[in-house]
Short mmCIF file of C-alpha atoms in Angstrom, two decimals:
data_model
loop_
_atom_site.label_atom_id
_atom_site.label_comp_id
_atom_site.label_asym_id
_atom_site.label_seq_id
_atom_site.Cartn_x
_atom_site.Cartn_y
_atom_site.Cartn_z
CA CYS A 159 -65.45 -69.93 -0.31
CA LEU A 160 -64.84 -71.55 3.07
CA PHE A 161 -68.23 -73.26 3.03
CA ILE A 162 -67.76 -74.99 -0.32
CA HIS A 163 -64.40 -76.43 0.75
CA ARG A 164 -65.87 -78.44 3.61
CA THR A 165 -65.36 -82.15 2.96
CA GLU A 166 -69.02 -83.13 3.13
CA VAL A 167 -70.06 -80.19 0.94
CA GLY A 168 -67.44 -80.91 -1.71
CA LYS A 169 -68.46 -84.56 -1.75
CA TYR A 170 -72.15 -83.67 -2.14
CA VAL A 171 -71.47 -81.18 -4.95
CA MET A 172 -69.29 -83.62 -6.90
CA GLU A 173 -71.92 -86.36 -6.59
CA ARG A 174 -74.59 -83.99 -7.96
CA ILE A 175 -72.33 -82.96 -10.84
CA ARG A 176 -71.69 -86.60 -11.76
CA GLU A 177 -75.43 -87.32 -11.64
CA LYS A 178 -76.16 -84.44 -14.01
CA GLY A 179 -73.11 -85.05 -16.16
CA PHE A 180 -70.26 -82.59 -16.44
CA GLU A 181 -71.42 -81.51 -19.90
CA ASN A 182 -74.81 -80.47 -18.50
CA CYS A 183 -73.52 -78.36 -15.60
CA GLY A 184 -73.44 -74.81 -16.89
CA PRO A 185 -73.42 -71.70 -14.65
CA GLU A 186 -77.12 -71.83 -13.79
CA GLU A 187 -77.08 -75.54 -12.96
CA MET A 188 -73.94 -75.10 -10.83
CA ARG A 189 -75.59 -72.22 -8.97
CA LYS A 190 -78.59 -74.42 -8.19
CA ILE A 191 -76.32 -77.22 -6.93
CA PHE A 192 -74.45 -74.80 -4.67
CA LEU A 193 -77.69 -73.37 -3.29
CA ASP A 194 -78.96 -76.89 -2.62
CA ALA A 195 -75.69 -77.67 -0.81
CA LYS A 196 -76.02 -74.52 1.26
CA GLU A 197 -79.59 -75.37 2.28
CA LYS A 198 -78.53 -78.91 3.20
CA TYR A 199 -75.26 -78.18 5.06
CA TRP A 200 -74.89 -74.52 5.97
CA ARG A 201 -75.43 -73.42 9.53
CA ARG A 202 -74.42 -70.25 11.31
CA GLY A 203 -71.22 -70.53 13.32
CA LYS A 204 -70.88 -70.52 17.09
CA ALA A 205 -69.20 -67.73 19.05
CA LEU A 206 -67.09 -68.43 22.13
CA MET A 207 -65.72 -65.46 24.04
CA VAL A 208 -62.65 -65.31 26.29
CA LEU A 209 -62.94 -62.67 29.02
CA GLY A 210 -60.23 -61.61 31.45
CA ALA A 211 -60.74 -60.91 35.14
CA THR A 212 -57.90 -58.37 34.76
CA SER A 213 -55.69 -56.94 32.05
CA ASP A 214 -52.90 -59.41 31.20
CA ALA A 215 -54.96 -62.37 32.36
CA GLY A 216 -53.74 -64.22 29.28
CA LYS A 217 -56.73 -63.62 27.01
CA SER A 218 -54.73 -63.23 23.79
CA TYR A 219 -52.73 -66.43 24.31
CA THR A 220 -55.85 -68.31 25.44
CA VAL A 221 -57.65 -67.33 22.23
CA ALA A 222 -54.59 -68.36 20.19
CA ALA A 223 -54.47 -71.71 21.99
CA LEU A 224 -58.19 -72.37 21.47
CA CYS A 225 -57.94 -71.38 17.80
CA ARG A 226 -55.13 -73.86 17.26
CA ILE A 227 -56.87 -76.63 19.25
CA LEU A 228 -60.12 -76.25 17.27
CA HIS A 229 -58.25 -75.96 13.97
CA ARG A 230 -56.43 -79.21 14.69
CA ARG A 231 -59.82 -80.85 15.27
CA GLY A 232 -60.92 -79.95 11.75
CA LEU A 233 -63.04 -76.86 12.43
CA ILE A 234 -62.88 -73.68 10.37
CA VAL A 235 -62.02 -71.08 13.02
CA ALA A 236 -61.58 -67.31 13.14
CA PRO A 237 -60.43 -65.02 15.96
CA PHE A 238 -62.26 -61.78 16.74
CA LYS A 239 -61.58 -58.80 18.97
CA SER A 240 -64.09 -56.02 18.53
CA GLN A 241 -61.83 -53.29 19.91
CA ASN A 242 -58.09 -53.45 20.47
CA MET A 243 -55.80 -50.66 21.65
CA SER A 244 -52.34 -51.37 20.32
CA LEU A 245 -49.38 -49.82 18.53
CA ASN A 246 -48.37 -53.26 17.25
CA ALA A 247 -50.26 -53.73 13.98
CA ARG A 248 -49.97 -55.97 10.95
CA VAL A 249 -51.07 -55.33 7.40
CA THR A 250 -53.36 -57.81 5.65
CA ARG A 251 -53.01 -58.93 2.07
CA LYS A 252 -55.60 -56.35 1.01
CA GLY A 253 -53.79 -53.52 2.75
CA TYR A 254 -55.85 -53.23 5.95
CA GLU A 255 -54.42 -52.92 9.47
CA ILE A 256 -55.32 -55.21 12.35
CA ALA A 257 -53.71 -55.69 15.75
CA MET A 258 -50.72 -58.02 15.93
CA ALA A 259 -52.56 -60.20 18.46
CA GLN A 260 -55.43 -60.94 16.07
CA TYR A 261 -52.99 -61.59 13.25
CA LEU A 262 -51.19 -64.14 15.43
CA GLN A 263 -54.49 -65.73 16.46
CA ALA A 264 -55.46 -66.06 12.81
CA VAL A 265 -52.17 -67.85 12.14
CA ALA A 266 -53.04 -70.13 15.08
CA ALA A 267 -56.38 -70.83 13.39
CA GLY A 268 -54.57 -71.97 10.26
CA LEU A 269 -55.69 -69.00 8.17
CA LYS A 270 -53.37 -67.88 5.39
CA ASN A 271 -54.99 -64.49 4.93
CA PRO A 272 -56.08 -62.78 8.17
CA ASP A 273 -58.50 -59.96 7.42
CA GLU A 274 -59.96 -56.75 8.82
CA HIS A 275 -63.16 -58.45 10.03
CA MET A 276 -61.18 -60.08 12.84
CA ASN A 277 -60.37 -56.73 14.49
CA PRO A 278 -62.89 -54.14 13.25
CA ILE A 279 -61.83 -51.39 15.68
CA LEU A 280 -58.13 -50.71 16.23
CA MET A 281 -57.19 -47.79 18.48
CA LYS A 282 -53.67 -46.36 18.17
CA PRO A 283 -52.81 -44.13 21.14
CA MET A 284 -51.47 -40.71 20.12
CA GLY A 285 -51.00 -39.39 23.66
CA ASP A 286 -52.51 -39.67 27.11
CA THR A 287 -56.13 -39.00 26.08
CA LYS A 288 -56.31 -39.20 22.28
CA SER A 289 -56.29 -42.12 19.87
CA GLN A 290 -56.35 -42.67 16.16
CA VAL A 291 -59.26 -45.01 15.46
CA MET A 292 -59.15 -47.47 12.57
CA VAL A 293 -62.41 -49.11 11.46
CA GLU A 294 -62.17 -52.28 9.39
CA GLY A 295 -58.48 -51.64 8.83
CA LYS A 296 -58.70 -48.05 7.59
CA PHE A 297 -58.38 -44.66 9.28
CA PHE A 298 -61.75 -43.45 10.57
CA ALA A 299 -61.11 -40.49 12.91
CA ASN A 300 -59.16 -39.23 15.91
CA TYR A 301 -61.01 -39.24 19.24
CA ASP A 302 -60.40 -38.20 22.79
CA VAL A 303 -61.95 -40.30 25.56
CA GLU A 304 -65.18 -38.32 25.80
CA SER A 305 -65.90 -38.19 22.07
CA TYR A 306 -64.99 -41.85 21.63
CA TYR A 307 -67.52 -43.04 24.21
CA GLY A 308 -70.03 -40.27 23.53
CA GLU A 309 -70.05 -40.24 19.73
CA PHE A 310 -68.27 -43.26 18.28
CA VAL A 311 -69.36 -46.13 20.52
CA PRO A 312 -73.16 -45.60 20.36
CA GLY A 313 -73.17 -45.24 16.56
CA PRO A 314 -70.43 -46.39 14.16
CA GLY A 315 -68.60 -48.41 16.82
CA THR A 316 -71.50 -50.69 17.73
CA GLU A 317 -72.50 -50.98 14.07
CA ALA A 318 -68.97 -52.09 13.12
CA VAL A 319 -68.89 -54.75 15.83
CA LYS A 320 -72.23 -56.23 14.80
CA ARG A 321 -71.48 -56.05 11.08
CA ASN A 322 -68.19 -57.88 11.38
CA ILE A 323 -69.18 -60.53 13.91
CA ASP A 324 -72.14 -61.38 11.67
CA PHE A 325 -69.77 -61.59 8.69
CA LEU A 326 -67.54 -64.11 10.49
CA LEU A 327 -70.36 -66.19 11.98
CA ASP A 328 -71.81 -66.63 8.50
CA ARG A 329 -68.51 -68.09 7.27
CA TYR A 330 -66.80 -69.98 10.10
CA ASP A 331 -67.70 -72.95 12.31
CA THR A 332 -66.41 -71.17 15.41
CA VAL A 333 -65.43 -67.58 16.14
CA VAL A 334 -63.20 -67.32 19.21
CA MET A 335 -63.67 -63.81 20.59
CA GLU A 336 -61.35 -61.90 22.89
CA GLY A 337 -62.50 -59.31 25.38
CA ALA A 338 -60.51 -56.24 26.39
CA GLY A 339 -59.32 -55.42 29.88
CA SER A 340 -61.99 -56.45 32.37
CA PRO A 341 -65.68 -57.07 31.53
CA ALA A 342 -66.68 -55.53 34.88
CA GLU A 343 -65.58 -51.91 34.44
CA ILE A 344 -68.70 -50.51 36.06
CA ASN A 345 -67.80 -46.89 35.27
CA ILE A 346 -68.17 -47.53 31.52
CA TYR A 347 -70.25 -50.72 31.51
CA ASP A 348 -73.10 -49.25 29.45
CA ARG A 349 -70.62 -47.98 26.84
CA ASP A 350 -68.27 -50.99 26.68
CA ILE A 351 -68.43 -52.66 23.24
CA ALA A 352 -65.38 -54.82 23.81
CA ASN A 353 -66.80 -57.30 26.31
CA MET A 354 -70.37 -58.25 27.27
CA LYS A 355 -72.00 -56.08 24.60
CA ALA A 356 -69.93 -57.88 21.97
CA ALA A 357 -70.89 -61.21 23.56
CA GLU A 358 -74.57 -60.21 23.35
CA LEU A 359 -74.27 -59.20 19.68
CA ALA A 360 -72.64 -62.55 18.89
CA ASP A 361 -74.84 -64.57 21.28
CA ALA A 362 -71.60 -65.96 22.67
CA ASP A 363 -70.96 -68.27 25.58
CA CYS A 364 -68.08 -66.92 27.67
CA ILE A 365 -65.05 -68.25 29.53
CA LEU A 366 -63.47 -66.12 32.25
CA VAL A 367 -59.67 -66.32 32.51
CA VAL A 368 -57.75 -65.40 35.67
CA ASN A 369 -53.97 -65.16 35.94
CA ALA A 370 -52.76 -67.16 38.93
CA GLU A 371 -49.38 -65.43 38.82
CA TRP A 372 -50.92 -62.15 39.93
CA GLY A 373 -52.10 -63.60 43.24
CA GLY A 374 -55.66 -63.21 44.41
CA SER A 375 -56.97 -65.04 41.36
CA PHE A 376 -59.99 -66.51 43.16
CA ALA A 377 -61.01 -63.08 44.43
CA TYR A 378 -60.56 -61.62 40.93
CA ALA A 379 -62.87 -64.30 39.54
CA VAL A 380 -65.59 -63.89 42.18
CA GLY A 381 -65.43 -60.10 42.11
CA THR A 382 -65.65 -59.94 38.34
CA ILE A 383 -68.63 -62.27 38.18
CA ASP A 384 -70.45 -60.43 40.99
CA LEU A 385 -70.04 -57.05 39.29
CA ILE A 386 -71.52 -58.24 36.00
CA PRO A 387 -75.33 -57.82 35.78
CA GLU A 388 -77.33 -61.04 35.96
CA LYS A 389 -78.48 -60.94 32.33
CA ASP A 390 -74.85 -60.98 31.16
CA ARG A 391 -73.53 -63.16 33.97
CA ARG A 392 -75.57 -66.07 32.60
CA ARG A 393 -73.29 -66.12 29.55
CA ILE A 394 -70.25 -67.12 31.62
CA LYS A 395 -70.11 -70.91 31.27
CA GLY A 396 -66.60 -71.64 32.49
CA ILE A 397 -63.52 -70.37 34.31
CA LEU A 398 -59.86 -70.95 33.48
CA ILE A 399 -57.18 -70.56 36.12
CA ASN A 400 -54.25 -69.61 33.94
CA ASN A 401 -50.45 -69.45 34.13
CA VAL A 402 -49.94 -71.59 37.24
CA ARG A 403 -46.28 -72.09 38.11
CA GLY A 404 -45.41 -75.32 39.85
CA ASP A 405 -47.88 -78.06 40.74
CA THR A 406 -51.35 -77.23 39.38
CA GLU A 407 -52.96 -79.61 41.87
CA ARG A 408 -52.32 -77.16 44.71
CA MET A 409 -54.95 -74.95 43.05
CA ARG A 410 -57.54 -77.75 42.97
CA PRO A 411 -59.16 -77.15 46.40
CA GLY A 412 -59.54 -73.46 45.61
CA ALA A 413 -61.00 -74.27 42.19
CA GLU A 414 -63.60 -76.55 43.77
CA GLU A 415 -64.57 -73.84 46.26
CA LEU A 416 -64.74 -71.32 43.41
CA GLU A 417 -67.21 -73.57 41.62
CA LYS A 418 -69.41 -73.74 44.73
CA ILE A 419 -69.37 -69.96 45.23
CA THR A 420 -70.05 -68.99 41.61
CA GLY A 421 -71.96 -72.02 40.31
CA ILE A 422 -69.65 -71.94 37.27
CA PRO A 423 -67.36 -74.89 36.45
CA VAL A 424 -63.59 -74.49 36.32
CA LEU A 425 -62.76 -75.90 32.88
CA GLY A 426 -59.05 -76.11 33.46
CA ILE A 427 -56.06 -75.20 35.60
CA ILE A 428 -53.47 -74.20 33.01
CA PRO A 429 -49.77 -74.53 33.88
CA HIS A 430 -47.25 -71.90 32.87
CA GLY A 431 -45.89 -72.81 29.45
CA ASP A 432 -42.60 -71.98 27.78
CA ALA A 433 -44.00 -71.10 24.35
CA VAL A 434 -42.31 -67.98 22.95
CA LEU A 435 -44.77 -65.71 21.15
CA PRO A 436 -45.12 -61.96 20.45
CA SER A 437 -46.25 -59.96 23.48
CA GLU A 438 -49.04 -57.45 23.81
CA ASP A 439 -48.05 -53.80 24.33
CA SER A 440 -48.64 -53.69 28.09
CA GLU A 441 -46.85 -56.98 28.78
CA ARG A 442 -43.58 -56.53 26.90
CA PHE A 443 -41.96 -53.92 29.11
CA ARG A 444 -43.12 -55.16 32.47
CA GLY A 445 -40.08 -56.29 34.42
CA SER A 446 -37.11 -57.08 32.16
CA ARG A 447 -36.06 -54.66 29.42
CA THR A 448 -34.10 -57.32 27.55
CA ALA A 449 -34.94 -60.18 25.21
CA GLY A 450 -32.73 -63.14 24.39
CA ASN A 451 -29.38 -64.03 25.95
CA GLY A 452 -26.99 -64.12 23.02
CA LYS A 453 -23.48 -62.72 22.60
CA ILE A 454 -24.38 -59.86 20.27
CA LYS A 455 -25.93 -56.87 22.06
CA ILE A 456 -28.45 -54.88 20.04
CA ALA A 457 -29.51 -51.63 21.70
CA THR A 458 -33.02 -50.63 20.58
CA VAL A 459 -34.32 -47.18 21.42
CA LYS A 460 -37.33 -47.50 23.72
CA PHE A 461 -39.32 -44.48 22.63
CA PRO A 462 -42.17 -43.20 24.84
CA ARG A 463 -44.45 -43.93 21.86
CA ILE A 464 -42.64 -46.98 20.47
CA ALA A 465 -44.66 -48.85 17.83
CA ASN A 466 -44.34 -52.26 16.18
CA PHE A 467 -41.62 -53.39 18.57
CA THR A 468 -42.59 -56.93 17.57
CA ASP A 469 -40.30 -56.25 14.58
CA LEU A 470 -37.51 -57.39 16.93
CA ASP A 471 -39.11 -60.71 17.90
CA PRO A 472 -37.47 -62.84 15.16
CA LEU A 473 -34.05 -61.99 16.61
CA ILE A 474 -34.84 -64.61 19.28
CA LEU A 475 -33.62 -67.10 16.65
CA GLU A 476 -30.16 -65.54 16.66
CA ASP A 477 -27.22 -65.29 19.06
CA VAL A 478 -28.55 -61.90 20.16
CA THR A 479 -29.59 -59.98 23.27
CA VAL A 480 -31.93 -57.08 22.58
CA VAL A 481 -31.75 -54.27 25.14
CA PHE A 482 -34.53 -51.67 25.08
CA ALA A 483 -32.52 -48.54 25.77
CA GLU A 484 -33.83 -45.48 27.61
CA THR A 485 -30.56 -43.73 28.52
CA PRO A 486 -27.23 -43.12 26.71
CA GLU A 487 -25.57 -45.54 29.14
CA ASP A 488 -27.74 -48.38 27.80
CA PHE A 489 -25.79 -48.19 24.53
CA GLU A 490 -22.44 -49.03 26.12
CA ASP A 491 -20.82 -52.12 24.57
CA ALA A 492 -23.60 -52.38 21.96
CA ASP A 493 -22.75 -54.28 18.76
CA ALA A 494 -25.62 -52.69 16.81
CA VAL A 495 -28.33 -50.05 17.21
CA ILE A 496 -31.94 -50.19 16.05
CA ILE A 497 -34.10 -47.07 15.93
CA PRO A 498 -37.61 -48.58 15.75
CA GLY A 499 -41.03 -47.33 14.73
CA THR A 500 -43.01 -44.78 16.70
CA LYS A 501 -46.52 -43.35 16.65
CA ASN A 502 -45.12 -39.78 16.87
CA THR A 503 -41.85 -39.47 14.98
CA VAL A 504 -41.20 -35.78 15.64
CA SER A 505 -42.08 -35.93 19.35
CA ASP A 506 -39.92 -39.00 19.92
CA LEU A 507 -37.04 -37.48 17.94
CA LEU A 508 -37.14 -34.45 20.25
CA TRP A 509 -37.23 -36.83 23.26
CA MET A 510 -34.19 -38.67 21.89
CA LYS A 511 -32.30 -35.37 21.60
CA GLU A 512 -33.32 -34.24 25.10
CA THR A 513 -32.18 -37.50 26.74
CA GLY A 514 -28.78 -37.48 25.02
CA ILE A 515 -29.56 -40.70 23.12
CA ALA A 516 -29.36 -38.93 19.75
CA GLU A 517 -25.87 -37.66 20.59
CA LYS A 518 -24.81 -41.14 21.75
CA ILE A 519 -26.01 -42.81 18.54
CA THR A 520 -24.21 -40.14 16.51
CA GLU A 521 -21.00 -41.02 18.36
CA LEU A 522 -21.50 -44.67 17.39
CA LYS A 523 -22.16 -43.89 13.70
CA GLY A 524 -19.61 -45.68 11.50
CA LYS A 525 -18.40 -47.87 14.38
CA ILE A 526 -21.35 -50.26 14.64
CA PRO A 527 -24.36 -50.87 12.35
CA VAL A 528 -27.40 -48.62 12.82
CA LEU A 529 -30.80 -49.58 11.41
CA GLY A 530 -33.82 -47.29 11.35
CA ILE A 531 -37.26 -48.80 10.77
CA CYS A 532 -40.20 -46.62 9.69
CA GLY A 533 -40.17 -43.67 12.15
CA GLY A 534 -36.57 -44.52 13.00
CA TYR A 535 -35.69 -44.33 9.29
CA GLN A 536 -37.38 -40.92 9.05
CA MET A 537 -35.26 -39.67 11.99
CA MET A 538 -32.05 -40.71 10.24
CA GLY A 539 -32.64 -38.09 7.55
CA LYS A 540 -31.68 -34.41 7.54
CA VAL A 541 -35.06 -32.70 7.79
CA LEU A 542 -38.58 -33.61 9.00
CA SER A 543 -41.51 -31.34 8.22
CA ASP A 544 -45.02 -31.63 9.66
CA PRO A 545 -46.72 -28.24 9.16
CA GLU A 546 -50.24 -29.63 9.70
CA GLY A 547 -49.38 -31.42 12.95
CA ILE A 548 -50.36 -34.84 11.60
CA GLU A 549 -47.84 -36.47 13.98
CA GLY A 550 -49.05 -34.35 16.87
CA LEU A 551 -46.76 -31.30 16.68
CA ARG A 552 -47.07 -28.51 14.11
CA ILE A 553 -43.43 -28.14 13.03
CA GLN A 554 -42.38 -26.49 9.79
CA GLU A 555 -38.93 -28.07 9.93
CA THR A 556 -36.86 -29.93 12.48
CA GLU A 557 -33.40 -31.40 12.07
CA GLY A 558 -33.06 -35.15 11.95
CA LEU A 559 -29.93 -37.09 12.83
CA GLY A 560 -28.46 -36.26 9.43
CA PHE A 561 -27.22 -39.78 8.71
CA PHE A 562 -28.85 -39.82 5.27
CA GLU A 563 -29.34 -37.24 2.54
CA SER A 564 -33.09 -37.53 2.89
CA SER A 565 -36.12 -35.57 4.06
CA THR A 566 -39.59 -36.52 5.26
CA VAL A 567 -42.81 -34.56 4.99
CA TRP A 568 -46.29 -35.26 6.32
CA LYS A 569 -49.29 -34.23 4.22
CA PRO A 570 -53.01 -34.58 5.03
CA GLY A 571 -54.61 -37.70 3.60
CA VAL A 572 -51.32 -39.19 2.41
CA SER A 573 -50.37 -42.59 3.86
CA ILE A 574 -49.05 -45.95 2.67
CA VAL A 575 -50.30 -49.31 3.93
CA SER A 576 -49.23 -52.43 2.04
CA GLN A 577 -47.55 -55.81 2.21
CA CYS A 578 -44.15 -55.97 0.50
CA ARG A 579 -41.87 -58.53 -1.06
CA GLY A 580 -38.53 -57.97 -2.72
CA THR A 581 -34.75 -58.36 -2.65
CA ILE A 582 -31.89 -56.89 -0.65
CA LEU A 583 -30.05 -54.83 -3.23
CA PRO A 584 -26.48 -55.07 -1.96
CA ASP A 585 -26.89 -58.75 -1.09
CA GLY A 586 -29.55 -60.27 -3.35
CA GLY A 587 -31.37 -62.12 -0.58
CA MET A 588 -35.14 -62.22 -0.24
CA VAL A 589 -37.07 -59.92 2.08
CA THR A 590 -40.73 -59.57 3.06
CA GLY A 591 -42.49 -57.07 5.29
CA PHE A 592 -45.18 -54.44 5.39
CA GLU A 593 -45.46 -50.67 5.30
CA THR A 594 -47.78 -48.54 7.42
CA HIS A 595 -46.80 -44.89 7.60
CA ALA A 596 -47.98 -41.36 6.88
CA GLY A 597 -44.74 -39.44 6.24
CA ILE A 598 -43.19 -39.66 2.77
CA THR A 599 -39.40 -39.74 2.50
CA SER A 600 -37.31 -38.48 -0.42
CA SER A 601 -33.79 -39.93 -0.40
CA GLU A 602 -30.66 -39.36 -2.48
CA GLU A 603 -29.03 -42.48 -1.03
CA SER A 604 -28.57 -45.92 -2.57
CA PRO A 605 -31.72 -47.96 -1.92
CA LEU A 606 -31.69 -50.87 0.50
CA PHE A 607 -34.40 -52.96 -1.19
CA LYS A 608 -36.03 -53.51 -4.55
CA ILE A 609 -39.73 -54.11 -3.93
CA GLU A 610 -42.04 -55.95 -6.31
CA LYS A 611 -45.10 -53.92 -7.35
CA HIS A 612 -47.83 -54.59 -9.92
CA SER A 613 -46.70 -51.50 -11.81
CA GLY A 614 -43.05 -52.59 -11.73
CA ASP A 615 -40.23 -52.89 -9.23
CA VAL A 616 -39.54 -49.86 -7.02
CA CYS A 617 -36.56 -48.94 -4.84
CA GLU A 618 -37.07 -48.61 -1.08
CA GLY A 619 -35.02 -47.51 1.90
CA SER A 620 -31.49 -46.14 2.14
CA VAL A 621 -28.11 -47.73 2.75
CA ARG A 622 -24.50 -46.65 3.27
CA GLU A 623 -22.64 -49.92 3.71
CA ASP A 624 -19.27 -48.24 4.29
CA GLU A 625 -20.75 -46.41 7.32
CA MET A 626 -23.00 -49.36 8.28
CA LEU A 627 -26.16 -47.22 8.03
CA PHE A 628 -29.46 -48.82 7.00
CA GLY A 629 -32.98 -47.41 6.80
CA THR A 630 -36.31 -48.85 5.66
CA TYR A 631 -40.05 -48.40 5.97
CA LEU A 632 -40.55 -52.17 6.04
CA HIS A 633 -41.77 -53.60 9.32
CA GLY A 634 -41.18 -57.31 9.84
CA VAL A 635 -37.87 -57.40 7.93
CA PHE A 636 -36.23 -59.61 10.53
CA GLU A 637 -38.74 -62.35 9.77
CA SER A 638 -36.69 -62.83 6.59
CA LYS A 639 -33.66 -64.94 7.45
CA ASP A 640 -31.69 -63.44 4.54
CA PHE A 641 -32.02 -59.95 6.02
CA ARG A 642 -31.15 -61.17 9.53
CA ARG A 643 -27.96 -62.72 8.13
CA TYR A 644 -27.14 -59.60 6.12
CA PHE A 645 -27.62 -57.07 8.93
CA LEU A 646 -26.08 -59.16 11.71
CA SER A 647 -22.96 -59.79 9.61
CA PHE A 648 -22.08 -56.12 10.21
CA ALA A 649 -22.49 -56.69 13.97
CA GLY A 650 -19.96 -59.52 13.98
CA ALA A 651 -22.29 -62.51 13.70
CA GLU A 652 -20.51 -65.46 12.12
CA ASN A 653 -23.53 -67.66 11.54
CA ALA A 654 -27.21 -66.79 11.24
CA SER A 655 -30.14 -69.11 11.85
CA THR A 656 -31.61 -70.83 8.83
CA GLU A 657 -34.93 -71.39 10.62
CA ASP A 658 -37.93 -69.70 9.08
CA TYR A 659 -39.69 -67.45 11.59
CA SER A 660 -43.17 -68.56 10.49
CA GLU A 661 -42.19 -72.18 11.19
CA TYR A 662 -40.84 -71.12 14.58
CA LEU A 663 -44.13 -69.34 15.38
CA ASN A 664 -46.18 -72.37 14.39
CA LYS A 665 -44.06 -74.67 16.56
CA ASN A 666 -44.65 -72.40 19.53
CA LEU A 667 -48.37 -72.12 18.79
CA ASP A 668 -48.57 -75.92 18.81
CA LYS A 669 -46.63 -75.96 22.08
CA LEU A 670 -49.06 -73.45 23.60
CA ALA A 671 -52.07 -75.41 22.36
CA ASP A 672 -50.66 -78.64 23.84
CA VAL A 673 -50.35 -77.01 27.27
CA PHE A 674 -53.99 -75.89 27.18
CA GLU A 675 -55.41 -79.06 25.63
CA ASN A 676 -53.75 -81.29 28.23
CA ALA A 677 -55.25 -79.23 31.07
CA LEU A 678 -58.72 -78.47 29.67
CA ASP A 679 -61.97 -80.37 30.02
CA MET A 680 -62.15 -80.85 26.27
CA ASP A 681 -65.65 -82.33 26.24
CA ALA A 682 -66.98 -79.24 28.01
CA LEU A 683 -65.01 -76.94 25.71
CA MET A 684 -66.30 -78.57 22.53
CA LYS A 685 -69.89 -78.21 23.72
CA LEU A 686 -69.29 -74.48 24.15
CA ALA A 687 -67.34 -74.04 20.91
CA VAL A 688 -69.42 -76.00 18.41
CA ARG A 689 -73.07 -75.52 17.57
CA GLY A 690 -75.01 -78.70 18.21
#
């Protein structure tokens, strides 16, 4: 589909059809024309991989910037990360899960329908040593560290990486790949399918990114390169010194010395930019526990296993300050409470009771609006039951907060993953979002949304407007400006933003791309990114 929409291909096909005559171009003749066009124009795409000298080097944003830069230059581009560990996921149009970072990168690449091929392995941590592993967007198995590297990586893991990178290279001009962590983890180097092994499978040239803000960036770069075996080291064709605050020229002498030591050119010294984009899991809670600086304070429970906290990102458009709350005191003077998603609903509910947060939110019930999303919605019910331990703990029944006349049960093999579109029932505004959950909730409450389904509209969520209680399984609801206006009206907001969040994201992706493009050696980049 992508191939036939290239300008030169479309022009060639139309010329052939005119030569033959439209009346003479039946299915067989069209097939022959398309095959001729493929033989004349098709070529396998080029892979370019972004590696990080450390975690949080800026790999995700660098890939997003490169995707947008190449897209603006007319290339058909796709992002790819073979293995991502994240509790921030998005659901594709076909109902598959990929990491939020790859979804954002696909948006940067101008793609309307990100797909599972862009993040074939998604690991969702369930605890300190165990993860739920998704392959091509669907649940595959649960693994601890030993079984993951001993059983999964050598077999189905490597196969999935190769299968999906081949799929993308057959369909896109350029695939911009993202590594994970550091490519020089010598303790697992022979089992690492997220970095140099992925580069080998894709025959990718690589760029190494170092974060100048960490300090020691030159040492990080040299050390990383030295620890990588020679056969893989040859793939590293450039270095980016990223996130430089202040005058980038002060880094120039060090960059020149770095080139002499490594023999690898520094392709750019990238200044710190002010683009506002969703954060990766590890970055969001480093340092400040707040977001925004508006008048309305929204206290959001910061669970130990918090998931899909990017649901809160669109509130940056409003006169809001989000505080990620870990103690009852954090809820003082709050104008609204959000109980977000979690990877382990029952465990985090017990944590919330132990810390006194559950009691504090109960005190606030009826005084300020409370919204539960996914796991948070489940907690707002009366009873949660997980006899098989699907969420981690085998519990026949545990009491929820009791805000709704509802109950949730987990059953083996039962889960819902889908994109959603509908209306806010009390208000009539439009809402979009996505579901990804295992527990199934039965509610006697008035529904919050009416969701469009192929089989007919269905009711979703729970609402008690008189007590300002709201619950939904829909992630991403705040991306809908109608829902932001509706919910924040209960928190005292007089005016809500009319800006569409997708437009806001695209503005910031362009801003990010501008920062990189102005600082990059674009001629060198294009030679690495486009097959000659």
